[in-house]
GROMACS .gro file of C-alpha atoms in nm:
model
  203
    1MET     CA    1  -1.594   0.575   0.367
    2PRO     CA    2  -1.438   0.915   0.357
    3GLN     CA    3  -1.543   1.149   0.016
    4TYR     CA    4  -1.203   1.179  -0.173
    5ARG     CA    5  -1.094   1.460  -0.413
    6LEU     CA    6  -0.762   1.403  -0.631
    7ILE     CA    7  -0.635   1.737  -0.698
    8HIS     CA    8  -0.347   1.714  -0.951
    9LEU     CA    9  -0.223   1.907  -1.261
   10ASN     CA   10  -0.348   1.755  -1.600
   11GLY     CA   11  -0.243   1.511  -1.824
   12PRO     CA   12   0.030   1.213  -1.731
   13GLY     CA   13   0.198   1.260  -1.401
   14PRO     CA   14   0.261   1.096  -1.044
   15ALA     CA   15  -0.102   1.087  -0.922
   16ASP     CA   16  -0.147   0.835  -1.213
   17LEU     CA   17  -0.106   0.564  -0.954
   18THR     CA   18  -0.373   0.679  -0.708
   19ARG     CA   19  -0.604   0.648  -0.971
   20TRP     CA   20  -0.544   0.358  -1.065
   21ILE     CA   21  -0.531   0.247  -0.771
   22PHE     CA   22  -0.853   0.374  -0.762
   23ALA     CA   23  -1.025   0.286  -1.038
   24TYR     CA   24  -0.877  -0.108  -0.974
   25ALA     CA   25  -1.061  -0.108  -0.637
   26GLY     CA   26  -1.407   0.080  -0.803
   27ILE     CA   27  -1.302   0.332  -0.527
   28PRO     CA   28  -1.535   0.634  -0.597
   29TYR     CA   29  -1.372   1.031  -0.570
   30GLU     CA   30  -1.361   1.360  -0.701
   31ASP     CA   31  -1.070   1.394  -1.022
   32GLU     CA   32  -0.967   1.746  -0.968
   33PRO     CA   33  -0.742   1.770  -1.256
   34ILE     CA   34  -0.602   2.140  -1.286
   35ASP     CA   35  -0.465   2.271  -1.635
   36LYS     CA   36  -0.140   2.412  -1.640
   37GLU     CA   37  -0.201   2.736  -1.723
   38ASP     CA   38  -0.416   2.727  -1.455
   39TRP     CA   39  -0.169   2.650  -1.190
   40PRO     CA   40   0.023   2.981  -1.096
   41VAL     CA   41  -0.349   3.093  -0.915
   42LYS     CA   42  -0.501   2.759  -0.803
   43LYS     CA   43  -0.123   2.710  -0.673
   44LYS     CA   44  -0.254   2.933  -0.372
   45THR     CA   45  -0.533   2.766  -0.247
   46VAL     CA   46  -0.329   2.432  -0.266
   47PHE     CA   47  -0.213   2.258   0.070
   48THR     CA   48   0.162   2.283   0.044
   49GLY     CA   49   0.166   2.518  -0.334
   50LYS     CA   50   0.266   2.136  -0.459
   51VAL     CA   51   0.023   1.889  -0.614
   52PRO     CA   52  -0.083   1.643  -0.627
   53VAL     CA   53  -0.283   1.641  -0.286
   54LEU     CA   54  -0.548   1.411  -0.211
   55MET     CA   55  -0.847   1.552   0.014
   56VAL     CA   56  -0.967   1.290   0.240
   57ASP     CA   57  -1.281   1.405   0.358
   58ASP     CA   58  -1.151   1.808   0.476
   59GLU     CA   59  -0.786   1.684   0.534
   60PRO     CA   60  -0.547   1.711   0.289
   61LEU     CA   61  -0.311   1.462   0.200
   62PHE     CA   62   0.066   1.544   0.019
   63ASN     CA   63   0.345   1.322  -0.203
   64SER     CA   64   0.246   1.132  -0.466
   65VAL     CA   65   0.386   0.835  -0.283
   66ALA     CA   66   0.230   0.853   0.000
   67ILE     CA   67  -0.094   0.938  -0.085
   68ALA     CA   68  -0.077   0.592  -0.318
   69SER     CA   69   0.026   0.437  -0.048
   70TYR     CA   70  -0.230   0.560   0.209
   71ALA     CA   71  -0.485   0.522  -0.151
   72ALA     CA   72  -0.367   0.129  -0.224
   73LYS     CA   73  -0.407   0.028   0.183
   74VAL     CA   74  -0.794   0.119   0.146
   75ALA     CA   75  -0.819  -0.060  -0.208
   76GLY     CA   76  -0.665  -0.347  -0.045
   77LEU     CA   77  -0.354  -0.351  -0.221
   78VAL     CA   78  -0.080  -0.360   0.108
   79PRO     CA   79   0.105  -0.698   0.194
   80GLU     CA   80  -0.045  -0.788   0.587
   81ASP     CA   81   0.365  -0.899   0.643
   82SER     CA   82   0.566  -0.577   0.703
   83PHE     CA   83   0.808  -0.693   0.490
   84ASP     CA   84   0.614  -0.739   0.193
   85ALA     CA   85   0.477  -0.441   0.243
   86THR     CA   86   0.793  -0.253   0.237
   87LEU     CA   87   0.923  -0.405  -0.060
   88CYS     CA   88   0.622  -0.302  -0.240
   89LEU     CA   89   0.705   0.065  -0.141
   90ALA     CA   90   1.083  -0.053  -0.283
   91VAL     CA   91   0.960  -0.135  -0.573
   92VAL     CA   92   0.653   0.147  -0.658
   93GLY     CA   93   0.968   0.364  -0.546
   94THR     CA   94   1.224   0.266  -0.852
   95MET     CA   95   0.959   0.249  -1.058
   96GLN     CA   96   0.893   0.618  -0.956
   97GLU     CA   97   1.284   0.730  -1.037
   98ILE     CA   98   1.300   0.563  -1.339
   99ASN     CA   99   0.953   0.726  -1.417
  100PHE     CA  100   1.091   1.102  -1.314
  101ASN     CA  101   1.429   1.025  -1.498
  102SER     CA  102   1.263   0.924  -1.859
  103TRP     CA  103   1.001   1.234  -1.769
  104LYS     CA  104   1.336   1.490  -1.755
  105ILE     CA  105   1.396   1.337  -2.109
  106TRP     CA  106   1.105   1.321  -2.312
  107ARG     CA  107   0.977   1.677  -2.181
  108SER     CA  108   1.366   1.879  -2.274
  109ASN     CA  109   1.415   2.093  -2.510
  110LYS     CA  110   1.572   1.831  -2.796
  111SER     CA  111   1.376   1.717  -3.099
  112VAL     CA  112   1.191   1.383  -3.074
  113GLU     CA  113   1.503   1.144  -3.313
  114GLU     CA  114   1.753   1.302  -3.013
  115LYS     CA  115   1.511   1.150  -2.703
  116LYS     CA  116   1.409   0.848  -2.899
  117GLU     CA  117   1.751   0.784  -2.939
  118GLU     CA  118   1.854   0.923  -2.551
  119TYR     CA  119   1.615   0.701  -2.428
  120THR     CA  120   1.690   0.388  -2.683
  121SER     CA  121   2.080   0.383  -2.695
  122LYS     CA  122   2.184   0.497  -2.320
  123PHE     CA  123   1.846   0.534  -2.062
  124PHE     CA  124   1.698   0.211  -2.088
  125PRO     CA  125   1.995   0.016  -2.143
  126ASN     CA  126   2.121   0.158  -1.858
  127ALA     CA  127   1.896   0.198  -1.637
  128VAL     CA  128   1.534   0.055  -1.693
  129LYS     CA  129   1.661  -0.303  -1.879
  130PRO     CA  130   1.881  -0.414  -1.512
  131PHE     CA  131   1.549  -0.375  -1.320
  132LEU     CA  132   1.337  -0.566  -1.596
  133GLU     CA  133   1.573  -0.825  -1.617
  134ARG     CA  134   1.575  -0.933  -1.189
  135LEU     CA  135   1.200  -0.837  -1.247
  136GLU     CA  136   1.185  -1.135  -1.489
  137GLU     CA  137   1.371  -1.319  -1.343
  138ARG     CA  138   1.185  -1.324  -1.030
  139LEU     CA  139   0.853  -1.295  -1.243
  140SER     CA  140   0.933  -1.618  -1.427
  141GLY     CA  141   0.922  -1.781  -1.060
  142MET     CA  142   0.540  -1.661  -0.917
  143GLU     CA  143   0.260  -1.459  -1.058
  144TRP     CA  144   0.291  -1.156  -0.909
  145THR     CA  145   0.634  -0.913  -0.796
  146VAL     CA  146   0.625  -0.937  -0.450
  147SER     CA  147   0.380  -1.189  -0.287
  148ASP     CA  148   0.107  -1.434  -0.393
  149LYS     CA  149  -0.135  -1.148  -0.463
  150ILE     CA  150  -0.172  -0.879  -0.713
  151THR     CA  151   0.006  -0.558  -0.478
  152TRP     CA  152   0.035  -0.178  -0.573
  153ALA     CA  153   0.372  -0.230  -0.737
  154ASP     CA  154   0.208  -0.466  -0.961
  155LEU     CA  155   0.009  -0.152  -1.033
  156SER     CA  156   0.313   0.094  -1.063
  157ILE     CA  157   0.512  -0.150  -1.312
  158ALA     CA  158   0.247  -0.195  -1.553
  159LEU     CA  159   0.128   0.202  -1.465
  160TRP     CA  160   0.466   0.324  -1.569
  161PHE     CA  161   0.607   0.073  -1.832
  162GLY     CA  162   0.238   0.057  -2.008
  163GLU     CA  163   0.396   0.331  -2.273
  164LEU     CA  164   0.675   0.095  -2.361
  165LEU     CA  165   0.441  -0.184  -2.416
  166ASP     CA  166   0.189   0.026  -2.618
  167TYR     CA  167   0.477   0.239  -2.847
  168ARG     CA  168   0.775  -0.023  -2.790
  169PRO     CA  169   0.656  -0.354  -2.784
  170ASP     CA  170   0.984  -0.490  -2.915
  171LEU     CA  171   1.196  -0.369  -2.588
  172LEU     CA  172   1.026  -0.521  -2.372
  173GLU     CA  173   1.034  -0.937  -2.557
  174PRO     CA  174   1.306  -1.045  -2.362
  175PHE     CA  175   1.048  -1.017  -2.051
  176PRO     CA  176   0.752  -1.200  -2.121
  177SER     CA  177   0.699  -1.261  -1.843
  178VAL     CA  178   0.684  -0.877  -1.671
  179VAL     CA  179   0.515  -0.811  -1.999
  180ALA     CA  180   0.146  -1.097  -1.868
  181ALA     CA  181   0.158  -0.975  -1.547
  182MET     CA  182   0.159  -0.571  -1.668
  183GLN     CA  183  -0.121  -0.651  -1.881
  184LYS     CA  184  -0.322  -0.870  -1.608
  185VAL     CA  185  -0.325  -0.540  -1.467
  186ARG     CA  186  -0.420  -0.332  -1.755
  187ASP     CA  187  -0.686  -0.615  -1.825
  188VAL     CA  188  -0.877  -0.484  -1.518
  189PRO     CA  189  -1.166  -0.365  -1.660
  190GLY     CA  190  -1.120  -0.023  -1.395
  191ILE     CA  191  -0.762  -0.022  -1.547
  192LYS     CA  192  -0.880  -0.128  -1.898
  193HIS     CA  193  -1.149   0.160  -1.910
  194LEU     CA  194  -0.926   0.462  -1.737
  195ILE     CA  195  -0.644   0.392  -2.024
  196GLU     CA  196  -0.814   0.371  -2.306
  197THR     CA  197  -1.024   0.684  -2.163
  198THR     CA  198  -0.685   0.884  -2.030
  199ALA     CA  199  -0.426   0.743  -2.199
  200LYS     CA  200  -0.148   0.974  -2.361
  201PRO     CA  201   0.134   0.925  -2.585
  202ARG     CA  202   0.467   1.079  -2.490
  203TYR     CA  203   0.535   1.160  -2.848
   0.00000   0.00000   0.00000
């Protein structure tokens, strides 16, 4: 197996899905978080000048979704069926978009109360709830989101909706099938350990 080194900014971010995938499968890798104050100097040494980057032996792999896709294939989390494999990618891309727009709210200069209000009264009902409704309908008749086996799509859902489960579980009460699937992912020993040792509240 190649040697892996994951370079990313310290704290929650786009490298997290790859970290969850590696943790799920027990794949060893060197984790290299970079503190924000050190980034201007480190940036000059990183391929493309952006993170995350996954070093596969001496070869750099960039773009967070491409990195996670590669890791998922190594971990056996990508379906063999071409349509299902692409559906996984669609779910991950949708989750990434939701999470990116959520981060824009929580990282704004507004007060904490203003951020909570914007998220719960505008962003959640308009951008998050419709997707959760479709997931709930799908998962009410399936164990996993895409196929009869766990995939990286399931990990992405459990990862990026995880803070709701931890800090606003009331928002997820109408979606018990989604919550049950998320909890199965979060109970995987490697992922559970990662959550317990690195998870950080947004507010």
